[in-house]
């Protein structure tokens, strides 16, 4: 059964234009007007095919064909980073929609459904995989007020504004799109977002382990003052402390080896005048590896290092743990099934880890979960240059279709 590759590419090209930063990549933050327009596009397809489309209290979406039990979920996300690419997340969602449409077009039953996990990037609330963390109980109703955007507005307020949180959420009364206990298999098709497949000429990546991650937020508070009238000696400069910390953190990651990565991607300076010594600098540190021991060693070394730098410069240091998730291995059954299919089809594939995190990993403790990758040109992602050959995009979606057909027929 062949998917309609052109329809998939046309969908992706249409959705690429739903961005808050036209001409500068795709910016489609959760709970914004752009997010709403992408949801409307999904609703139009669901309506045309008579699929149900439910949105839960945190904004996760479930699209399900009328006869389907929805026991196999094909998931990903529609939100992006700022000035991101046109494929991250949305490729997996639209490939899932293409699979459901292909089954319907051919009059073949499936128990598959598509899941859109809300706020996967954490671009608004700082925590990745937010929707799937609620679905799997890592986050509870208490986190609706604990998670806030940069201006202090809580997730709960955003959700109420979008109309998703219709009742006063408390404890287990948070209505969610699926109960992981009802899921027999969770799959995700995604771009690799790294250099391996492009460099090695691979067609399909089969994911073994998704990296664990830990995000710290560090705030240095020094003494704000006049840039010209303050002698260099005796300054308590939080910007200089930040600069020293950046290079020290890089050194910790390089010395850790074992594939540990650490990134400082977001920094804010107060008050932010060119003629003012900052009174504070706040920055995030995103630390990851495929082994929780290595990740936590690096986290603790970095926590200690940033505090020592503060002491040495007589600035205060506050460290907040923003988000974390363990390194998660996918189901051997799914990995072996995908590898067997790739062998049979003569596809050039590799079983590999994922440095990027993905919602389907949150479901892995509850069900047979697995992921497949297609190459990213030049290994770029989370940038406007993110791209994948159309043949690779169609091959990936067809592989997803074939894997589902195979697993359905073996039931
Ligand atoms: O950060 C990640 O790995 C994912 O893109 N949210
Ligand atoms: Mn993604
Ligand atoms: Mn991403």
Short mmCIF file of C-alpha atoms and ligand atoms in Angstrom, two decimals:
data_model
loop_
_atom_site.label_atom_id
_atom_site.label_comp_id
_atom_site.label_asym_id
_atom_site.label_seq_id
_atom_site.Cartn_x
_atom_site.Cartn_y
_atom_site.Cartn_z
CA UNK A 1 0.00 0.00 0.00
CA UNK A 2 1.70 3.20 -1.17
CA UNK A 3 1.41 6.51 0.62
CA UNK A 4 0.75 9.63 -1.46
CA UNK A 5 4.21 11.20 -1.25
CA UNK A 6 3.27 14.34 -3.14
CA UNK A 7 0.37 14.99 -0.79
CA UNK A 8 2.75 14.72 2.17
CA UNK A 9 5.25 17.14 0.61
CA UNK A 10 2.45 19.58 -0.27
CA UNK A 11 1.20 19.46 3.34
CA UNK A 12 4.68 20.20 4.67
CA UNK A 13 5.22 23.07 2.24
CA UNK A 14 1.86 24.59 3.22
CA UNK A 15 2.62 24.30 6.94
CA UNK A 16 6.09 25.78 6.45
CA UNK A 17 4.35 29.09 5.72
CA UNK A 18 2.57 29.10 9.08
CA UNK A 19 5.26 30.99 10.96
CA UNK A 20 5.63 34.15 13.04
CA UNK A 21 8.96 34.87 11.31
CA UNK A 22 8.37 34.67 7.53
CA UNK A 23 11.66 34.44 5.63
CA UNK A 24 13.55 33.65 8.84
CA UNK A 25 12.68 30.03 9.46
CA UNK A 26 9.64 28.58 11.16
CA UNK A 27 8.57 30.03 14.52
CA UNK A 28 5.37 28.33 15.66
CA UNK A 29 5.19 28.50 19.45
CA UNK A 30 2.60 26.56 21.44
CA UNK A 31 -0.67 28.28 22.24
CA UNK A 32 -0.12 31.06 19.70
CA UNK A 33 -2.04 32.13 16.59
CA UNK A 34 0.40 30.13 14.40
CA UNK A 35 -0.17 27.04 16.55
CA UNK A 36 -3.92 27.53 16.12
CA UNK A 37 -3.62 27.74 12.33
CA UNK A 38 -1.62 24.51 12.17
CA UNK A 39 -4.29 22.85 14.33
CA UNK A 40 -6.98 24.12 11.96
CA UNK A 41 -5.12 22.51 9.04
CA UNK A 42 -5.17 19.16 10.84
CA UNK A 43 -8.86 19.63 11.66
CA UNK A 44 -9.68 20.18 7.96
CA UNK A 45 -8.04 16.87 7.03
CA UNK A 46 -9.70 15.07 9.95
CA UNK A 47 -13.09 16.45 8.93
CA UNK A 48 -12.61 15.50 5.29
CA UNK A 49 -11.91 11.90 6.32
CA UNK A 50 -14.35 11.66 9.22
CA UNK A 51 -11.53 11.16 11.75
CA UNK A 52 -12.25 12.28 15.33
CA UNK A 53 -9.95 15.01 16.61
CA UNK A 54 -9.85 15.64 20.36
CA UNK A 55 -7.74 18.23 22.16
CA UNK A 56 -7.01 17.52 25.81
CA UNK A 57 -6.57 19.90 28.72
CA UNK A 58 -2.90 20.63 28.01
CA UNK A 59 -3.30 20.90 24.24
CA UNK A 60 -2.30 17.38 23.16
CA UNK A 61 -4.31 16.29 20.12
CA UNK A 62 -5.51 12.78 19.18
CA UNK A 63 -6.73 12.14 15.63
CA UNK A 64 -8.45 8.76 15.23
CA UNK A 65 -10.25 7.03 12.32
CA UNK A 66 -13.84 6.00 13.16
CA UNK A 67 -13.22 2.22 13.48
CA UNK A 68 -9.74 2.48 15.01
CA UNK A 69 -9.04 1.40 18.62
CA UNK A 70 -6.19 3.92 18.62
CA UNK A 71 -3.93 1.34 20.26
CA UNK A 72 -1.01 2.21 17.96
CA UNK A 73 -0.08 5.89 18.14
CA UNK A 74 2.01 7.75 15.62
CA UNK A 75 3.14 10.91 17.37
CA UNK A 76 5.23 14.02 17.18
CA UNK A 77 4.82 17.78 17.61
CA UNK A 78 3.78 20.89 15.68
CA UNK A 79 5.52 23.51 17.82
CA UNK A 80 9.02 24.74 16.92
CA UNK A 81 11.99 26.61 18.34
CA UNK A 82 12.36 30.27 17.35
CA UNK A 83 13.56 30.59 13.69
CA UNK A 84 13.55 26.81 13.46
CA UNK A 85 13.23 24.46 10.52
CA UNK A 86 10.27 23.31 8.42
CA UNK A 87 10.45 19.63 9.34
CA UNK A 88 11.22 19.17 13.06
CA UNK A 89 8.12 17.54 14.54
CA UNK A 90 5.60 18.45 11.85
CA UNK A 91 7.14 15.86 9.49
CA UNK A 92 6.20 13.08 11.91
CA UNK A 93 2.70 14.43 12.48
CA UNK A 94 1.93 14.83 8.76
CA UNK A 95 3.46 11.43 7.95
CA UNK A 96 1.11 9.96 10.55
CA UNK A 97 -1.82 11.78 8.94
CA UNK A 98 -0.68 10.47 5.53
CA UNK A 99 -0.67 6.91 6.92
CA UNK A 100 -4.23 7.28 8.27
CA UNK A 101 -5.41 8.75 4.95
CA UNK A 102 -3.75 5.97 2.96
CA UNK A 103 -5.52 3.33 5.03
CA UNK A 104 -8.81 5.17 4.50
CA UNK A 105 -8.21 5.72 0.76
CA UNK A 106 -7.63 1.95 0.39
CA UNK A 107 -10.53 0.94 2.65
CA UNK A 108 -8.15 -0.95 4.95
CA UNK A 109 -8.79 -1.07 8.72
CA UNK A 110 -6.17 0.20 11.13
CA UNK A 111 -6.00 0.62 14.89
CA UNK A 112 -3.59 3.52 14.46
CA UNK A 113 -4.19 7.09 15.61
CA UNK A 114 -2.08 10.24 15.39
CA UNK A 115 -0.92 12.10 18.51
CA UNK A 116 0.26 15.70 18.54
CA UNK A 117 2.20 16.24 21.78
CA UNK A 118 1.87 19.81 23.05
CA UNK A 119 4.81 22.12 23.82
CA UNK A 120 7.48 19.58 22.86
CA UNK A 121 10.19 22.19 22.35
CA UNK A 122 9.62 24.01 25.61
CA UNK A 123 10.05 27.29 23.69
CA UNK A 124 7.41 28.96 25.88
CA UNK A 125 7.71 27.20 29.25
CA UNK A 126 11.32 26.00 29.20
CA UNK A 127 10.60 22.27 29.57
CA UNK A 128 10.87 19.92 26.60
CA UNK A 129 8.26 17.19 26.02
CA UNK A 130 5.68 18.98 28.17
CA UNK A 131 2.56 17.38 26.67
CA UNK A 132 3.92 13.84 26.87
CA UNK A 133 5.15 14.44 30.43
CA UNK A 134 1.57 15.25 31.40
CA UNK A 135 0.26 12.21 29.49
CA UNK A 136 2.63 9.89 31.35
CA UNK A 137 2.21 11.42 34.81
CA UNK A 138 5.68 12.97 35.08
CA UNK A 139 3.81 16.27 35.27
CA UNK A 140 0.60 16.66 37.26
CA UNK A 141 -1.96 19.46 37.68
CA UNK A 142 0.45 21.15 40.12
CA UNK A 143 2.84 21.75 37.22
CA UNK A 144 0.19 23.81 35.44
CA UNK A 145 1.06 26.65 37.81
CA UNK A 146 4.72 25.72 38.36
CA UNK A 147 5.51 26.10 34.63
CA UNK A 148 5.65 29.78 33.65
CA UNK A 149 6.70 31.66 30.52
CA UNK A 150 9.41 34.36 30.56
CA UNK A 151 6.90 36.97 31.72
CA UNK A 152 5.65 34.79 34.60
CA UNK A 153 2.34 33.77 33.00
CA UNK A 154 1.57 30.19 34.04
CA UNK A 155 0.82 27.30 31.72
CA UNK A 156 -2.57 27.12 33.41
CA UNK A 157 -3.40 30.70 32.36
CA UNK A 158 -2.29 30.02 28.77
CA UNK A 159 -4.36 26.85 28.58
CA UNK A 160 -7.43 28.54 30.03
CA UNK A 161 -7.02 31.34 27.47
CA UNK A 162 -6.88 28.77 24.65
CA UNK A 163 -9.99 27.11 26.08
CA UNK A 164 -8.25 23.74 26.55
CA UNK A 165 -8.50 23.78 30.33
CA UNK A 166 -12.26 23.88 30.61
CA UNK A 167 -12.58 22.66 34.16
CA UNK A 168 -10.71 23.57 37.31
CA UNK A 169 -7.88 21.09 36.91
CA UNK A 170 -6.81 19.41 40.08
CA UNK A 171 -4.97 16.16 40.62
CA UNK A 172 -6.05 13.31 38.43
CA UNK A 173 -9.02 15.22 37.04
CA UNK A 174 -6.75 16.57 34.27
CA UNK A 175 -8.46 15.13 31.16
CA UNK A 176 -5.72 13.81 28.84
CA UNK A 177 -5.86 12.54 25.27
CA UNK A 178 -4.75 8.98 25.96
CA UNK A 179 -4.03 6.66 28.85
CA UNK A 180 -0.60 5.10 28.16
CA UNK A 181 -1.94 1.82 29.58
CA UNK A 182 -4.24 1.56 26.55
CA UNK A 183 -1.39 1.95 24.06
CA UNK A 184 0.15 -1.17 22.51
CA UNK A 185 2.74 0.63 20.41
CA UNK A 186 3.99 4.22 20.09
CA UNK A 187 5.97 5.26 17.02
CA UNK A 188 7.59 8.47 15.83
CA UNK A 189 9.16 9.38 12.50
CA UNK A 190 11.55 12.33 12.75
CA UNK A 191 14.46 14.02 11.01
CA UNK A 192 17.80 13.04 12.57
CA UNK A 193 18.83 16.62 13.32
CA UNK A 194 22.46 15.54 13.46
CA UNK A 195 25.32 14.76 11.01
CA UNK A 196 25.53 10.94 11.09
CA UNK A 197 23.08 9.86 8.39
CA UNK A 198 24.05 12.57 5.91
CA UNK A 199 27.77 11.82 6.40
CA UNK A 200 27.30 8.05 6.05
CA UNK A 201 24.77 8.09 3.20
CA UNK A 202 22.10 6.36 5.31
CA UNK A 203 18.45 6.24 4.29
CA UNK A 204 16.76 5.20 7.58
CA UNK A 205 17.97 5.60 11.18
CA UNK A 206 16.48 3.25 13.79
CA UNK A 207 16.71 4.82 17.22
CA UNK A 208 18.21 2.81 20.10
CA UNK A 209 18.46 5.28 23.00
CA UNK A 210 17.21 8.84 23.37
CA UNK A 211 19.67 10.98 25.34
CA UNK A 212 18.77 12.01 28.86
CA UNK A 213 18.88 15.71 29.57
CA UNK A 214 19.02 18.14 32.47
CA UNK A 215 18.46 21.90 32.13
CA UNK A 216 19.83 24.32 34.73
CA UNK A 217 19.01 28.01 34.98
CA UNK A 218 21.84 30.04 36.55
CA UNK A 219 21.39 33.61 37.80
CA UNK A 220 24.46 35.71 38.64
CA UNK A 221 23.65 38.84 40.67
CA UNK A 222 26.45 41.40 40.95
CA UNK A 223 26.53 45.14 41.49
CA UNK A 224 24.95 47.25 38.78
CA UNK A 225 26.75 50.52 38.24
CA UNK A 226 27.88 53.21 35.81
CA UNK A 227 30.04 51.87 32.95
CA UNK A 228 32.31 54.90 32.86
CA UNK A 229 32.62 56.11 36.39
CA UNK A 230 33.29 52.69 37.96
CA UNK A 231 36.98 51.69 38.12
CA UNK A 232 37.70 48.11 36.94
CA UNK A 233 39.11 47.23 40.36
CA UNK A 234 36.41 46.21 42.78
CA UNK A 235 33.67 45.62 40.25
CA UNK A 236 31.21 42.81 40.99
CA UNK A 237 30.43 42.20 37.36
CA UNK A 238 27.88 39.43 36.67
CA UNK A 239 28.63 39.62 32.93
CA UNK A 240 32.30 38.80 33.46
CA UNK A 241 31.25 35.91 35.73
CA UNK A 242 28.93 34.69 32.96
CA UNK A 243 31.72 34.88 30.38
CA UNK A 244 34.04 32.83 32.60
CA UNK A 245 31.25 30.30 33.26
CA UNK A 246 30.56 29.75 29.54
CA UNK A 247 34.12 28.60 28.86
CA UNK A 248 34.30 26.62 32.11
CA UNK A 249 31.10 24.74 31.23
CA UNK A 250 32.43 23.94 27.76
CA UNK A 251 35.58 22.56 29.42
CA UNK A 252 33.54 20.31 31.77
CA UNK A 253 31.70 18.80 28.79
CA UNK A 254 34.88 18.32 26.74
CA UNK A 255 36.69 16.71 29.69
CA UNK A 256 33.69 14.47 30.51
CA UNK A 257 33.92 12.81 27.09
CA UNK A 258 31.46 9.85 26.72
CA UNK A 259 29.36 11.91 24.34
CA UNK A 260 28.35 14.43 27.02
CA UNK A 261 27.14 17.70 25.47
CA UNK A 262 26.44 21.02 27.20
CA UNK A 263 24.89 24.09 25.59
CA UNK A 264 24.24 27.62 26.80
CA UNK A 265 21.54 28.76 24.40
CA UNK A 266 19.58 31.41 26.25
CA UNK A 267 20.87 34.39 28.22
CA UNK A 268 19.21 37.53 29.54
CA UNK A 269 21.02 40.60 30.93
CA UNK A 270 19.52 43.10 33.36
CA UNK A 271 19.09 45.96 32.75
CA UNK A 272 20.79 45.58 29.34
CA UNK A 273 22.22 49.04 28.68
CA UNK A 274 25.56 49.48 26.89
CA UNK A 275 26.67 52.02 29.52
CA UNK A 276 25.52 50.02 32.55
CA UNK A 277 27.39 47.30 34.42
CA UNK A 278 24.69 44.59 34.61
CA UNK A 279 23.11 43.90 37.96
CA UNK A 280 22.30 40.34 36.90
CA UNK A 281 22.75 37.79 34.13
CA UNK A 282 20.49 34.74 33.81
CA UNK A 283 21.35 31.81 31.49
CA UNK A 284 20.34 28.21 30.76
CA UNK A 285 22.62 25.18 30.57
CA UNK A 286 21.31 22.16 28.61
CA UNK A 287 23.35 19.04 29.53
CA UNK A 288 22.82 15.66 27.83
CA UNK A 289 24.24 12.19 27.28
CA UNK A 290 23.06 8.65 26.60
CA UNK A 291 24.00 7.59 30.14
CA UNK A 292 22.29 9.08 33.21
CA UNK A 293 25.43 8.65 35.31
CA UNK A 294 27.52 10.71 32.90
CA UNK A 295 24.79 13.35 32.66
CA UNK A 296 24.44 13.74 36.43
CA UNK A 297 28.23 13.83 36.95
CA UNK A 298 28.45 16.66 34.42
CA UNK A 299 25.47 18.47 35.99
CA UNK A 300 27.03 18.36 39.45
CA UNK A 301 30.45 19.47 38.16
CA UNK A 302 28.83 22.37 36.33
CA UNK A 303 26.73 23.31 39.36
CA UNK A 304 29.90 23.41 41.50
CA UNK A 305 31.92 25.29 38.86
CA UNK A 306 29.40 28.11 38.37
CA UNK A 307 29.19 28.64 42.14
CA UNK A 308 33.00 28.73 42.51
CA UNK A 309 33.22 31.34 39.73
CA UNK A 310 30.61 33.46 41.55
CA UNK A 311 32.57 33.25 44.81
CA UNK A 312 35.76 34.24 43.02
CA UNK A 313 34.08 37.33 41.60
CA UNK A 314 32.02 38.26 44.64
CA UNK A 315 28.71 37.85 42.84
CA UNK A 316 25.73 35.87 44.07
CA UNK A 317 24.76 32.67 42.31
CA UNK A 318 21.35 30.98 42.18
CA UNK A 319 20.97 27.66 40.32
CA UNK A 320 17.49 26.33 39.45
CA UNK A 321 16.74 22.88 38.03
CA UNK A 322 14.37 23.61 35.15
CA UNK A 323 13.72 20.22 33.54
CA UNK A 324 15.14 16.73 33.28
CA UNK A 325 14.49 13.40 31.60
CA UNK A 326 16.37 10.11 31.72
CA UNK A 327 18.20 8.42 28.87
CA UNK A 328 15.57 6.07 27.46
CA UNK A 329 16.16 2.90 25.40
CA UNK A 330 13.44 1.97 22.92
CA UNK A 331 11.78 -1.43 22.62
CA UNK A 332 14.08 -4.16 21.27
CA UNK A 333 11.04 -5.69 19.58
CA UNK A 334 10.43 -2.49 17.61
CA UNK A 335 14.13 -1.95 16.84
CA UNK A 336 14.52 -5.53 15.57
CA UNK A 337 11.26 -5.32 13.62
CA UNK A 338 12.35 -2.11 11.89
CA UNK A 339 15.81 -3.54 11.16
CA UNK A 340 14.31 -6.72 9.65
CA UNK A 341 12.02 -4.65 7.44
CA UNK A 342 14.91 -2.42 6.31
CA UNK A 343 17.01 -5.52 5.48
CA UNK A 344 14.17 -7.00 3.44
CA UNK A 345 13.62 -3.75 1.56
CA UNK A 346 17.34 -3.27 0.91
CA UNK A 347 17.26 0.05 2.75
CA UNK A 348 20.61 1.48 3.94
CA UNK A 349 20.00 1.84 7.68
CA UNK A 350 21.76 2.11 11.01
CA UNK A 351 20.69 1.61 14.62
CA UNK A 352 21.75 4.81 16.39
CA UNK A 353 21.18 7.02 19.44
CA UNK A 354 19.33 10.32 19.42
CA UNK A 355 20.94 13.42 20.98
CA UNK A 356 17.63 15.17 20.44
CA UNK A 357 14.85 14.24 22.85
CA UNK A 358 11.44 13.15 21.62
CA UNK A 359 8.00 12.65 23.21
CA UNK A 360 7.77 9.00 22.19
CA UNK A 361 10.61 8.32 24.65
CA UNK A 362 8.25 9.36 27.48
CA UNK A 363 5.92 6.52 26.45
CA UNK A 364 8.70 3.90 26.29
CA UNK A 365 8.28 2.80 29.95
CA UNK A 366 4.60 2.07 29.29
CA UNK A 367 4.50 0.43 25.86
CA UNK A 368 6.48 -0.85 22.86
CA UNK A 369 7.93 2.42 21.61
CA UNK A 370 10.29 3.17 18.75
CA UNK A 371 11.51 5.85 16.38
CA UNK A 372 12.85 6.08 12.89
CA UNK A 373 14.94 8.89 11.35
CA UNK A 374 15.55 10.33 7.92
CA UNK A 375 18.73 12.32 7.15
CA UNK A 376 19.17 16.05 7.82
CA UNK A 377 21.16 17.76 5.06
CA UNK A 378 24.53 18.89 6.50
CA UNK A 379 23.27 17.67 9.90
CA UNK A 380 21.57 21.03 10.56
CA UNK A 381 18.39 21.50 12.60
CA UNK A 382 16.73 24.07 14.86
CA UNK A 383 17.79 26.60 12.20
CA UNK A 384 16.15 27.96 9.02
CA UNK A 385 18.65 25.88 6.98
CA UNK A 386 17.09 22.62 8.31
CA UNK A 387 16.30 20.48 5.27
CA UNK A 388 15.87 16.92 4.00
CA UNK A 389 15.61 15.63 0.40
CA UNK A 390 12.02 15.02 -0.64
CA UNK A 391 12.89 11.42 -1.63
CA UNK A 392 14.12 10.82 1.91
CA UNK A 393 10.97 12.36 3.40
CA UNK A 394 8.72 10.13 1.27
CA UNK A 395 10.86 7.03 1.91
CA UNK A 396 10.61 7.60 5.66
CA UNK A 397 6.82 7.91 5.59
CA UNK A 398 6.53 4.81 3.39
CA UNK A 399 8.79 2.90 5.80
CA UNK A 400 6.51 3.97 8.66
CA UNK A 401 3.50 2.75 6.65
CA UNK A 402 5.18 -0.58 5.85
CA UNK A 403 6.24 -1.09 9.48
CA UNK A 404 2.69 -0.51 10.67
CA UNK A 405 1.26 -2.85 8.01
CA UNK A 406 3.78 -5.49 9.09
CA UNK A 407 3.01 -5.11 12.79
CA UNK A 408 -0.76 -5.07 12.14
CA UNK A 409 -0.61 -8.26 10.06
CA UNK A 410 1.40 -10.05 12.78
CA UNK A 411 -1.33 -9.35 15.35
O1 LIG B 1 15.62 19.71 22.50
C1 LIG B 1 15.36 18.74 21.83
O2 LIG B 1 16.11 17.77 21.76
C2 LIG B 1 14.07 18.69 21.07
O3 LIG B 1 14.27 19.27 19.83
N1 LIG B 1 13.02 19.37 21.79
MN1 LIG B 2 11.37 17.39 17.36
MN1 LIG B 3 13.24 20.23 18.14
#
